mmCIF file of C-alpha atoms in Angstrom:
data_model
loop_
_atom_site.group_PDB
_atom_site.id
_atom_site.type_symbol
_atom_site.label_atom_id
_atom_site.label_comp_id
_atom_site.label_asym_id
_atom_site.label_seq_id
_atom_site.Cartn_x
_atom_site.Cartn_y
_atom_site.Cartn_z
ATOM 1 C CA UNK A 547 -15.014 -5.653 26.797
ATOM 2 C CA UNK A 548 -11.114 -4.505 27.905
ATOM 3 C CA UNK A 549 -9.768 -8.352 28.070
ATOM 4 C CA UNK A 550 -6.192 -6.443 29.442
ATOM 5 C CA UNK A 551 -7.368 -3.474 31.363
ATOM 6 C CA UNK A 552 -4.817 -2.228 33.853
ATOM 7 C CA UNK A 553 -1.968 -3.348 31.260
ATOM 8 C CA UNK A 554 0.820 -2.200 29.088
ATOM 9 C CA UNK A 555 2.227 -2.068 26.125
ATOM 10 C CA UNK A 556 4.934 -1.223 23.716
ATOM 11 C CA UNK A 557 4.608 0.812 21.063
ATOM 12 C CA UNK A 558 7.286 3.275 18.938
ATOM 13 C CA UNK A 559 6.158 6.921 18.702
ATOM 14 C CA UNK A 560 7.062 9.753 16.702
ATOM 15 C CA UNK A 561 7.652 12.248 19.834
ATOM 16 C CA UNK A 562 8.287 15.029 17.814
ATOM 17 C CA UNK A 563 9.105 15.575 14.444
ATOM 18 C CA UNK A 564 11.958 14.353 12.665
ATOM 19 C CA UNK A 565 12.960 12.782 15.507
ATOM 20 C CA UNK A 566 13.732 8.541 16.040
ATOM 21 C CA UNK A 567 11.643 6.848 17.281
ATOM 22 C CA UNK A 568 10.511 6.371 20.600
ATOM 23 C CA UNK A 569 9.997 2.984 22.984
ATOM 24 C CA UNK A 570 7.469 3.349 25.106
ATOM 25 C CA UNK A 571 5.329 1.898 27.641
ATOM 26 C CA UNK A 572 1.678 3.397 27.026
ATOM 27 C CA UNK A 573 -1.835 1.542 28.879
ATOM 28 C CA UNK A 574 -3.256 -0.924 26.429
ATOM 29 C CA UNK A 575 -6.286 1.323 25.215
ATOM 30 C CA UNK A 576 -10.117 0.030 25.537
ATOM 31 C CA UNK A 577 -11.932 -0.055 21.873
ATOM 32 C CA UNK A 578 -14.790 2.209 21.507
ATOM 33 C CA UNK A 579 -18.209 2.127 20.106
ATOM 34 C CA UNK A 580 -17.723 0.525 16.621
ATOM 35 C CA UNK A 581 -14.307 -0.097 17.292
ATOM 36 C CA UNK A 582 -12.287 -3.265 17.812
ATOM 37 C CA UNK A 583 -8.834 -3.528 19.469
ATOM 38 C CA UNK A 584 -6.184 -5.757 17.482
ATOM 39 C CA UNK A 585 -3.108 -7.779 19.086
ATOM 40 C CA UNK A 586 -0.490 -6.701 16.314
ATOM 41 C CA UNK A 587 1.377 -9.833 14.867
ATOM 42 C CA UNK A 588 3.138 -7.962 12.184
ATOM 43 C CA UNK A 589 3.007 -3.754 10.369
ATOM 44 C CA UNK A 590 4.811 -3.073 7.522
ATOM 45 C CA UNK A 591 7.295 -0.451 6.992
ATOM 46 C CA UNK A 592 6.150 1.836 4.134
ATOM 47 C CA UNK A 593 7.868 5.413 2.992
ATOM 48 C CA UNK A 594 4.093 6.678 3.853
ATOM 49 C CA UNK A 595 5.313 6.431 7.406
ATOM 50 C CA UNK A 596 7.479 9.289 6.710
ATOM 51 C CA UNK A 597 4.651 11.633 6.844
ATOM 52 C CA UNK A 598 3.954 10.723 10.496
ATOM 53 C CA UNK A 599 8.388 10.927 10.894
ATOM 54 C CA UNK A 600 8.561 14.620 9.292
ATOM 55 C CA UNK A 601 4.384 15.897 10.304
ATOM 56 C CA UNK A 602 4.257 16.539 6.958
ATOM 57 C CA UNK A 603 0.549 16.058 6.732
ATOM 58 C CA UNK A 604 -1.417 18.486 7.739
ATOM 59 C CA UNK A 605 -2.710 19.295 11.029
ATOM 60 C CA UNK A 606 -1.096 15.856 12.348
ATOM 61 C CA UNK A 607 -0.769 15.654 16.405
ATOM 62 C CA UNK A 608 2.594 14.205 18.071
ATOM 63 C CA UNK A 609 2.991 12.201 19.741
ATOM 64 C CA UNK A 610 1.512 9.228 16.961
ATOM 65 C CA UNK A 611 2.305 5.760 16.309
ATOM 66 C CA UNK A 612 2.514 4.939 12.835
ATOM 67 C CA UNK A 613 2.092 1.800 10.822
ATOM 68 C CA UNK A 614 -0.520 1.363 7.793
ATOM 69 C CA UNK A 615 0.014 -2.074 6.876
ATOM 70 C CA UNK A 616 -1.400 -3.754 9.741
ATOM 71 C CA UNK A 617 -2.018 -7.644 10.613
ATOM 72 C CA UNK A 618 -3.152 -9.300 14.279
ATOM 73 C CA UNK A 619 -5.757 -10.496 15.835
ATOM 74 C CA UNK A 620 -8.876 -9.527 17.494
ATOM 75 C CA UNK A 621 -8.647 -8.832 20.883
ATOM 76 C CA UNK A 622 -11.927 -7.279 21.980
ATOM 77 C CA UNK A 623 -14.667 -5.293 20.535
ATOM 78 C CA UNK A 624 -16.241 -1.975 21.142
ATOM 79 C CA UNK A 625 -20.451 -1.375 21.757
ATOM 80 C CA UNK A 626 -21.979 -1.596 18.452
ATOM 81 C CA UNK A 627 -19.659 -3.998 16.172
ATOM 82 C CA UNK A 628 -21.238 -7.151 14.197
ATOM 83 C CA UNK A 629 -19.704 -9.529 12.254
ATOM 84 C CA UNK A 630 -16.711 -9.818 13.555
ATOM 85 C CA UNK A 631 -15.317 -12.325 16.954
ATOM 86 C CA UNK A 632 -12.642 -12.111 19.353
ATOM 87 C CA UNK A 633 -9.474 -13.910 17.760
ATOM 88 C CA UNK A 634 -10.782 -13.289 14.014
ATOM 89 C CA UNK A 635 -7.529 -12.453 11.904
ATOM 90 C CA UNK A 636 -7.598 -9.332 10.454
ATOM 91 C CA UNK A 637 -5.900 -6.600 8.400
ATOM 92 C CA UNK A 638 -5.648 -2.824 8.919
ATOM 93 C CA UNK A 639 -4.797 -0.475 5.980
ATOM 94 C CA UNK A 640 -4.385 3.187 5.518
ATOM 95 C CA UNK A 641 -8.018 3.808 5.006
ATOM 96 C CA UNK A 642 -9.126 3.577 8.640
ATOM 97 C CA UNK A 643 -12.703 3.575 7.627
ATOM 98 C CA UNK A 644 -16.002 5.256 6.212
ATOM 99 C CA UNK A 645 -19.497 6.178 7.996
ATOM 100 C CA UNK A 646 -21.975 4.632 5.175
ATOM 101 C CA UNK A 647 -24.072 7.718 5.516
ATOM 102 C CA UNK A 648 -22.565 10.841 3.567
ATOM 103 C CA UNK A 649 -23.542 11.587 0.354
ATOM 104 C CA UNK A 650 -19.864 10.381 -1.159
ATOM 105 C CA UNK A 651 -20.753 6.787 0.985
ATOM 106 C CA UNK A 652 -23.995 6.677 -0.225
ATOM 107 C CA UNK A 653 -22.692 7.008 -4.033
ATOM 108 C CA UNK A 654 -20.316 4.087 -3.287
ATOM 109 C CA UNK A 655 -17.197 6.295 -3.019
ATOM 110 C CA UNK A 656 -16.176 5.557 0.818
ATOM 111 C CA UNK A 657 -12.245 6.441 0.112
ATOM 112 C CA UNK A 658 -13.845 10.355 -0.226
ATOM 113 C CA UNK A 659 -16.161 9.687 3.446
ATOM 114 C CA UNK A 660 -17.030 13.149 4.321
ATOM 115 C CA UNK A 661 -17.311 12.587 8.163
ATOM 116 C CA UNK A 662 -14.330 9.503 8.405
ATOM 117 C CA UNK A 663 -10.881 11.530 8.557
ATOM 118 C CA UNK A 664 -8.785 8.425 10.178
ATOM 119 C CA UNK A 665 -5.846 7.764 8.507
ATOM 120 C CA UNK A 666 -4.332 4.350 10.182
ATOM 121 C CA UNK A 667 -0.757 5.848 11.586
ATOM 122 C CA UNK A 668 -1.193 9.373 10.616
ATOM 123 C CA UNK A 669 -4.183 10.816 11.984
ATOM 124 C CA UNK A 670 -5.146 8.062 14.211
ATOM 125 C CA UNK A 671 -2.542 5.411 16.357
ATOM 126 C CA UNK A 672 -0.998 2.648 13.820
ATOM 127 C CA UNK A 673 0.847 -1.077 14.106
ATOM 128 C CA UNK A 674 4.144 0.223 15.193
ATOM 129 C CA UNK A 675 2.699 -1.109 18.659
ATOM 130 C CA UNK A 676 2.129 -4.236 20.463
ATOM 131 C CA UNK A 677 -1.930 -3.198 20.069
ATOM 132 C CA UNK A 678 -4.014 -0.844 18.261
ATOM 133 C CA UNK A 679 -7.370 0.402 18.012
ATOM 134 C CA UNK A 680 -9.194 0.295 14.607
ATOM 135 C CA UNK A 681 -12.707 0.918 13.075
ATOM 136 C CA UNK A 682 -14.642 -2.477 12.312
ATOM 137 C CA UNK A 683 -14.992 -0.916 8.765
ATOM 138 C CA UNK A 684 -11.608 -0.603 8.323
ATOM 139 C CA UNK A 685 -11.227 -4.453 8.494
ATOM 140 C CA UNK A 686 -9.847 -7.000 6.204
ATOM 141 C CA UNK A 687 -9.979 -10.611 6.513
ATOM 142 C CA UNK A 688 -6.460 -12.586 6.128
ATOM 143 C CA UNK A 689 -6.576 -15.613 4.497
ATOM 144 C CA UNK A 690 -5.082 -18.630 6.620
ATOM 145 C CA UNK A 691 -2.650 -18.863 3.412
ATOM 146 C CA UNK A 692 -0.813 -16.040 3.820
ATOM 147 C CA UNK A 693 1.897 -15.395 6.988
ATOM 148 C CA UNK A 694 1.457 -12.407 8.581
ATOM 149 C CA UNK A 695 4.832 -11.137 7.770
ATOM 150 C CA UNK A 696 3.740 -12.043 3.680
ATOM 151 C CA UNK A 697 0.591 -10.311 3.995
ATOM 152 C CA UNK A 698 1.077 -6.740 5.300
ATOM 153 C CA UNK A 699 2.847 -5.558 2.520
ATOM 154 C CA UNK A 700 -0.353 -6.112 0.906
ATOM 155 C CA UNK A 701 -2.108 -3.539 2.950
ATOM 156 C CA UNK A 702 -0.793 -1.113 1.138
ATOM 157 C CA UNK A 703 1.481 -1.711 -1.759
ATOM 158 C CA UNK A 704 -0.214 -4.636 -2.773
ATOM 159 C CA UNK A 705 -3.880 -2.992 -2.766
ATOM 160 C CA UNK A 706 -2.144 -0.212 -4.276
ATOM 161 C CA UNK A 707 -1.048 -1.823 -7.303
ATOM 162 C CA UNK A 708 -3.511 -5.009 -7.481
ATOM 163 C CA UNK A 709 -7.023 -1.976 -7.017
ATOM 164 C CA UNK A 710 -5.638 0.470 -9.305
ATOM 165 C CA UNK A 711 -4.880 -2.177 -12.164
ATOM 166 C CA UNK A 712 -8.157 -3.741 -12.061
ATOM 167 C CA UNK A 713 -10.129 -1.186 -12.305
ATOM 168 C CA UNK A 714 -8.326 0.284 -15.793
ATOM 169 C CA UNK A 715 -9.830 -0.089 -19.069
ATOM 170 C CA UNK A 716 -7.657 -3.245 -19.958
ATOM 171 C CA UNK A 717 -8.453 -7.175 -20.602
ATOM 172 C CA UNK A 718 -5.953 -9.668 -21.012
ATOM 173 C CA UNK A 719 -4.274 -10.055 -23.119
ATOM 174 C CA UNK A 720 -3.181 -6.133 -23.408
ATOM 175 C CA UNK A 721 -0.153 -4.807 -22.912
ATOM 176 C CA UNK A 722 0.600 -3.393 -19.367
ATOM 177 C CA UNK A 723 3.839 -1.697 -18.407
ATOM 178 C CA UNK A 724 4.948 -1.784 -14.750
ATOM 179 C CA UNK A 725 7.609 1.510 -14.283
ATOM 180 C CA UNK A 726 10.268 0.335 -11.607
ATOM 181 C CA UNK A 727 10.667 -2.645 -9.553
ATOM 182 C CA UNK A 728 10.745 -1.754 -5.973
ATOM 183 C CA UNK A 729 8.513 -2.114 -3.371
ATOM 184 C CA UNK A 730 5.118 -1.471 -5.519
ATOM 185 C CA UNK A 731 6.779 -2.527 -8.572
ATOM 186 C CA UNK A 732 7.539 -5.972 -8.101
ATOM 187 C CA UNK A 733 4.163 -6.470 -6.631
ATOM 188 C CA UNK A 734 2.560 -4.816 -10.150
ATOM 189 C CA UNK A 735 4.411 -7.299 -12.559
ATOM 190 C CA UNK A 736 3.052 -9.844 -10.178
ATOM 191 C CA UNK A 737 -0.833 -8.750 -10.406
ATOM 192 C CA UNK A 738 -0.797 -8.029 -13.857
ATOM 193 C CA UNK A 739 1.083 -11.124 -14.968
ATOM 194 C CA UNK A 740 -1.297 -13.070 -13.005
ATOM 195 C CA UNK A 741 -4.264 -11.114 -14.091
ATOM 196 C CA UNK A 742 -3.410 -12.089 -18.069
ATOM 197 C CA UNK A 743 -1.971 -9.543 -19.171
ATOM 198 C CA UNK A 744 1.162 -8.986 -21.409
ATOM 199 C CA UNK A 745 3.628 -7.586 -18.873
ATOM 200 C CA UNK A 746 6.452 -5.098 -19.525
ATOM 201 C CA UNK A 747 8.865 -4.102 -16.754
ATOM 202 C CA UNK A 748 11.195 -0.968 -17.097
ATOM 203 C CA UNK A 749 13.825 0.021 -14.559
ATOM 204 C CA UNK A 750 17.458 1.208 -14.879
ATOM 205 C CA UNK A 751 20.089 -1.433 -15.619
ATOM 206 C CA UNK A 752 20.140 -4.429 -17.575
ATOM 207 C CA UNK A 753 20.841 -6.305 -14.265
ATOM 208 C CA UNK A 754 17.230 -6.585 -13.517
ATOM 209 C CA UNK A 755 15.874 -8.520 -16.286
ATOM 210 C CA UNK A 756 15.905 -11.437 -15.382
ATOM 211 C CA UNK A 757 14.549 -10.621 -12.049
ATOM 212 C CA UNK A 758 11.689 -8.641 -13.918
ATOM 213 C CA UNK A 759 11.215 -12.472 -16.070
ATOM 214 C CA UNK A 760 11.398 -14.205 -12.970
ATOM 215 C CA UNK A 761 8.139 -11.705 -11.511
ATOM 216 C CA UNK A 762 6.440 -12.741 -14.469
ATOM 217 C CA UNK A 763 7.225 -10.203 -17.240
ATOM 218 C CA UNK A 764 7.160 -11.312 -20.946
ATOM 219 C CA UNK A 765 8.991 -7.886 -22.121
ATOM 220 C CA UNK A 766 12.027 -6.130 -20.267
ATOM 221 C CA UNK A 767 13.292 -2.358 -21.210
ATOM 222 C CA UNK A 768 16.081 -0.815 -19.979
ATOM 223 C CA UNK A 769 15.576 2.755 -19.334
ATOM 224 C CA UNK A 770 19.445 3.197 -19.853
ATOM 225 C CA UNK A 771 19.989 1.717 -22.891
ATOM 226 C CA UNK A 772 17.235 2.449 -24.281
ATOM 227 C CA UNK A 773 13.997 5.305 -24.584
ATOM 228 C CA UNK A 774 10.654 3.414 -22.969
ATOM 229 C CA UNK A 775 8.772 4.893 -25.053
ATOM 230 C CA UNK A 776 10.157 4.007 -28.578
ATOM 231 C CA UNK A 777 10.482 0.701 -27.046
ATOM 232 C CA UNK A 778 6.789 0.327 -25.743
ATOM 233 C CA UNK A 779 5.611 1.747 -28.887
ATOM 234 C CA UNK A 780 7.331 -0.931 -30.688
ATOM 235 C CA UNK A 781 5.380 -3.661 -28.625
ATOM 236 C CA UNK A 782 2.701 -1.960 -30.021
ATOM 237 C CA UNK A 783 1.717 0.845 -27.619
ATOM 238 C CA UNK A 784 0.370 -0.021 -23.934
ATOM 239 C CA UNK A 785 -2.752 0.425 -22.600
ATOM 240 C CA UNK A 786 -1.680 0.984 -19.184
ATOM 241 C CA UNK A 787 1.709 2.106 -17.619
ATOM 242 C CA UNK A 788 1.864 1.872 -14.334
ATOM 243 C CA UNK A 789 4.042 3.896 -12.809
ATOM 244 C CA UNK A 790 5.585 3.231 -9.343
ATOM 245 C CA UNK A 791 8.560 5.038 -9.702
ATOM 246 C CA UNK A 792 9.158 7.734 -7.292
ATOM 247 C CA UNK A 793 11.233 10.255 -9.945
ATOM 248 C CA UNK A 794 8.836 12.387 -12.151
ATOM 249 C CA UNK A 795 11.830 12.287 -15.158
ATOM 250 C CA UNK A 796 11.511 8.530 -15.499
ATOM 251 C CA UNK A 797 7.599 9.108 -15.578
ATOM 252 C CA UNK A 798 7.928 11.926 -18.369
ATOM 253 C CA UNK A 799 10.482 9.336 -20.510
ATOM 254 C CA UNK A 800 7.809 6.478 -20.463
ATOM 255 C CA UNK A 801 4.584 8.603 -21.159
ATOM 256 C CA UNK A 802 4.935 8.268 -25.051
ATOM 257 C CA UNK A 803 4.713 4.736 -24.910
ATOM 258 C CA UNK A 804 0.833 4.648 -24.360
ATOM 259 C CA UNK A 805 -1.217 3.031 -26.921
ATOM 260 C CA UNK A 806 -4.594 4.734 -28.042
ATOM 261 C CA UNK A 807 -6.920 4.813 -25.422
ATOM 262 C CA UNK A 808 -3.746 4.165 -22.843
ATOM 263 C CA UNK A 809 -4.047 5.654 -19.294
ATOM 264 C CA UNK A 810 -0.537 6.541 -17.910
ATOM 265 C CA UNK A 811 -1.089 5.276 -13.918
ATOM 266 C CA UNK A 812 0.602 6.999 -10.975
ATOM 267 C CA UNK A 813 0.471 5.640 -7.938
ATOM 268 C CA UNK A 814 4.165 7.089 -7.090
ATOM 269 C CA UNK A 815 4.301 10.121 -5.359
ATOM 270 C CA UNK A 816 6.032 12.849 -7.059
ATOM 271 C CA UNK A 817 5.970 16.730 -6.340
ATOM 272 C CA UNK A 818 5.179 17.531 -10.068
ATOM 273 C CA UNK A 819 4.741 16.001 -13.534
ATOM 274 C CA UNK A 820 4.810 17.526 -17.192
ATOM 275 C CA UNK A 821 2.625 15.498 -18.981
ATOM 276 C CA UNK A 822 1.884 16.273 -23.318
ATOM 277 C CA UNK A 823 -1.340 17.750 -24.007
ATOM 278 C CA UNK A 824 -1.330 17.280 -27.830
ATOM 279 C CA UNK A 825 -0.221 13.640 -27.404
ATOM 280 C CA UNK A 826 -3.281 12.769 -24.670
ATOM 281 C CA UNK A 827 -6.197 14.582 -27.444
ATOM 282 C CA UNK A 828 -4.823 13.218 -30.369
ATOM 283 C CA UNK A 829 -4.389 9.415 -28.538
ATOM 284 C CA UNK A 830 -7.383 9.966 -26.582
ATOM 285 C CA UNK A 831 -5.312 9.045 -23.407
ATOM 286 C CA UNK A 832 -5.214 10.009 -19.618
ATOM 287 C CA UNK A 833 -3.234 10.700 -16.813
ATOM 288 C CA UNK A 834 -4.624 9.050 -13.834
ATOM 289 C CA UNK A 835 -4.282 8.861 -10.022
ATOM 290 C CA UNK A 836 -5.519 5.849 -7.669
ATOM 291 C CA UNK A 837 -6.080 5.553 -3.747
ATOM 292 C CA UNK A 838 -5.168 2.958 -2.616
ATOM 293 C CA UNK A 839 -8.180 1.051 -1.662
ATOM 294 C CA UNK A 840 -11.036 0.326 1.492
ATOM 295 C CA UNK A 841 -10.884 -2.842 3.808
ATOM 296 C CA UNK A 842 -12.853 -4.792 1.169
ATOM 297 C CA UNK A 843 -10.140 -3.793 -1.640
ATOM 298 C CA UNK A 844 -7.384 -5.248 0.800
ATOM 299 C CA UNK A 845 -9.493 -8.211 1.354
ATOM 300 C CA UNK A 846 -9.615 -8.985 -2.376
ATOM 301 C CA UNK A 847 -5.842 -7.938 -2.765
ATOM 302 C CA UNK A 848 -5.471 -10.768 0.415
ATOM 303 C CA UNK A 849 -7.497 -13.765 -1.277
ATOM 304 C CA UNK A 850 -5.971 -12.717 -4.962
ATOM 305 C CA UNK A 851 -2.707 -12.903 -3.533
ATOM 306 C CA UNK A 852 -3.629 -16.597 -1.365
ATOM 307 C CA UNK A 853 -5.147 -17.844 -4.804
ATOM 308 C CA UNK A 854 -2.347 -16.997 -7.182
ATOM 309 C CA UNK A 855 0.743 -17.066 -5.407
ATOM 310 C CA UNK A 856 1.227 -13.444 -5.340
ATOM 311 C CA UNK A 857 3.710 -12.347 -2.581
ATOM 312 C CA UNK A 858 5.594 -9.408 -1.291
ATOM 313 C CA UNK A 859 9.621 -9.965 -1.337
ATOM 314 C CA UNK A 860 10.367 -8.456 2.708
ATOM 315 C CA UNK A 861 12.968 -8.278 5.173
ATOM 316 C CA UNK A 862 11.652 -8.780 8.656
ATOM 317 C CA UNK A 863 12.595 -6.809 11.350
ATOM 318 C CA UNK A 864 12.605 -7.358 15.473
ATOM 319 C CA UNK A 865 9.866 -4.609 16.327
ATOM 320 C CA UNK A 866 12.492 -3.891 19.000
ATOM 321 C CA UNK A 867 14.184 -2.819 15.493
ATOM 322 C CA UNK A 868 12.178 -0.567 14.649
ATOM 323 C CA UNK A 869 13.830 2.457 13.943
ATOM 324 C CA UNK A 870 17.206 0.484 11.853
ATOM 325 C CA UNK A 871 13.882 -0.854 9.799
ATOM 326 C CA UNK A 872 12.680 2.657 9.022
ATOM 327 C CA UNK A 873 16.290 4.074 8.346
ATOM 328 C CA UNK A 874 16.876 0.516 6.299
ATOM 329 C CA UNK A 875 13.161 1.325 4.359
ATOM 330 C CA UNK A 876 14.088 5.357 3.768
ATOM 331 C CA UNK A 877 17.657 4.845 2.440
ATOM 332 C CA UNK A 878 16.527 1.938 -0.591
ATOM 333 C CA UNK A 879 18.068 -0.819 0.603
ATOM 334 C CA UNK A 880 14.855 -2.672 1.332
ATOM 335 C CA UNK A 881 15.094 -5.764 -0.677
ATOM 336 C CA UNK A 882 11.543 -4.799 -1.663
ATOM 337 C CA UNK A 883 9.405 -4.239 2.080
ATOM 338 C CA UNK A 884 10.469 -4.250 5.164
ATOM 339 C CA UNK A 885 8.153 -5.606 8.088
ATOM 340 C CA UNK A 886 8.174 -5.890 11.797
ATOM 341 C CA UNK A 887 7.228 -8.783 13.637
ATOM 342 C CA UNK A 888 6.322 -8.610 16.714
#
């Protein structure tokens, strides 16, 4: 079902590691059984993609084309797929899919698949490329609402932030700290403003409160000027901080804030954190970690985000651009996600 055999296409390559990237012309590839191939409209730029840069993950093969936050079309499907048409607009995340049929699958935990290693852009080609090949269960549906530049941020920082906070302990109208206000945190005062909660951002400066009021926060702290956790504490304690910040001190400074029963979320990489034991048993609290999501978690993220008027703040780049998007993304000036259109 090759609609464009004997074509080309574009795409921008990691050659070899550290390297920029790499142009190229490559043969538009044919989907395989229970795979689909998608016309790219437009990938985010996420500092995931620096894995594939550096082949920091392990056993990754160069040459690769990254790009986890994927949106397109259809183009033609592989032996095997149902439920999905030519031309249906979809979304490609990280998770590049699950088999249904391993014992982590069968206990409804298909971000653990035991047989499924495809990471979209790392282990497996991404949306840095005019086309792309993807597993059927890897896809999302995109609502007509959203533009395909607004929606794949969502792929991955906004099912990042929107999956992990609904599946805490908390009900609106609890108090929910978001811990910076960059690319996942402006998305996270977002989701748990609109999900009813009482919203607290924290960041560095007192420049950024009104921008963390104008996301939808009721509360604003200024790491600074202040300690978080006093402050939070003061509020009354909160039952979730979520913390997108990528520096494990500003983590460590907000822990204390937690309310009883509070779970302190990361969902920012860092290489360590120092967390207090004798403040987690006597609180009853936890330290938790979230995946991202599956394709039906970034379908949900999609529609939440078309229903309430959720959306990613980007800068949109000329694929051609590519690698000034990257450098753009890596040094923080991002002004919150940058995405390629192609």
């Amino acid at each position: 079902m090759n609609t464009t055999a004997g074509t080309k296409m574009r795409v921008a390559q990691v050659g070899r590691p550290d390297a920029p990237f790499e142009m190229v012309e490559r043969p538009v590839p044919a989907p395989g059984a229970g795979e689909v191939r998608v016309r790219v409209e437009a990938c985010g730029v996420c500092h995931s993609d620096a894995m594939t840069r550096h082949a920091h993950f392990p056993g990754i093969e160069l040459p690769r084309v990254p790009g986890h936050e994927v949106i397109g079309r259809i183009d033609a499907l592989g032996d095997g797929v149902e439920g999905w048409r030519v031309d249906d607009r979809v979304g490609v995340g990280w998770h590049g899919g699950q088999c249904g049929r391993c014992d982590n699958c069968r206990r409804g935990n298909f971000f653990a698949c035991q047989t499924v290693h495809r990471i979209t852009g790392v282990t497996a080609d991404g949306g840095y490329g005019e086309y792309m090949l993807a597993l059927h269960s890897a896809l999302a549906r995109v609502p007509d609402a959203l533009s395909s530049e607004e929606a794949a941020p969502l792929m991955c920082a906004g099912v990042t932030t929107f999956n992990s906070l609904r599946h805490m302990d908390a009900r609106p109208p609890d108090l929910v700290a978001v811990l910076g206000l960059g690319g996942l945190g402006h998305l996270g005062v977002q989701f748990a403003a609109k999900m009813g909660f009482e919203v607290v951002g924290i960041a560095r400066g007192e420049d950024k409160a009104a921008f963390a009021r104008e996301l939808g926060a009721h509360h604003y702290i200024d790491s600074r000027a202040q300690d978080p956790a006093k402050a939070l504490q003061k509020l009354g304690g909160a039952k979730v901080i979520l913390a997108t910040a990528t520096s494990a001190e500003a983590m460590q400074s907000c822990i204390g804030g937690l309310g009883p029963r509070g779970t302190f979320l990361v969902v920012g990489a860092v290489p360590t954190l120092e967390v207090p034991p004798i403040q987690l048993i006597g609180g009853n609290q936890s330290v938790r970690g979230w995946y991202s999501g599956t394709s039906i978690d970034s379908q949900d993220t999609l529609a939440f985000c078309a229903m309430t008027g959720v959306r990613s703040m980007n800068e949109v780049f000329a694929f051609a651009d590519a690698e000034r998007a990257y450098q753009h993304m890596m040094s923080g000036a991002a002004r919150f996600r940058a995405v390629l259109k192609m």
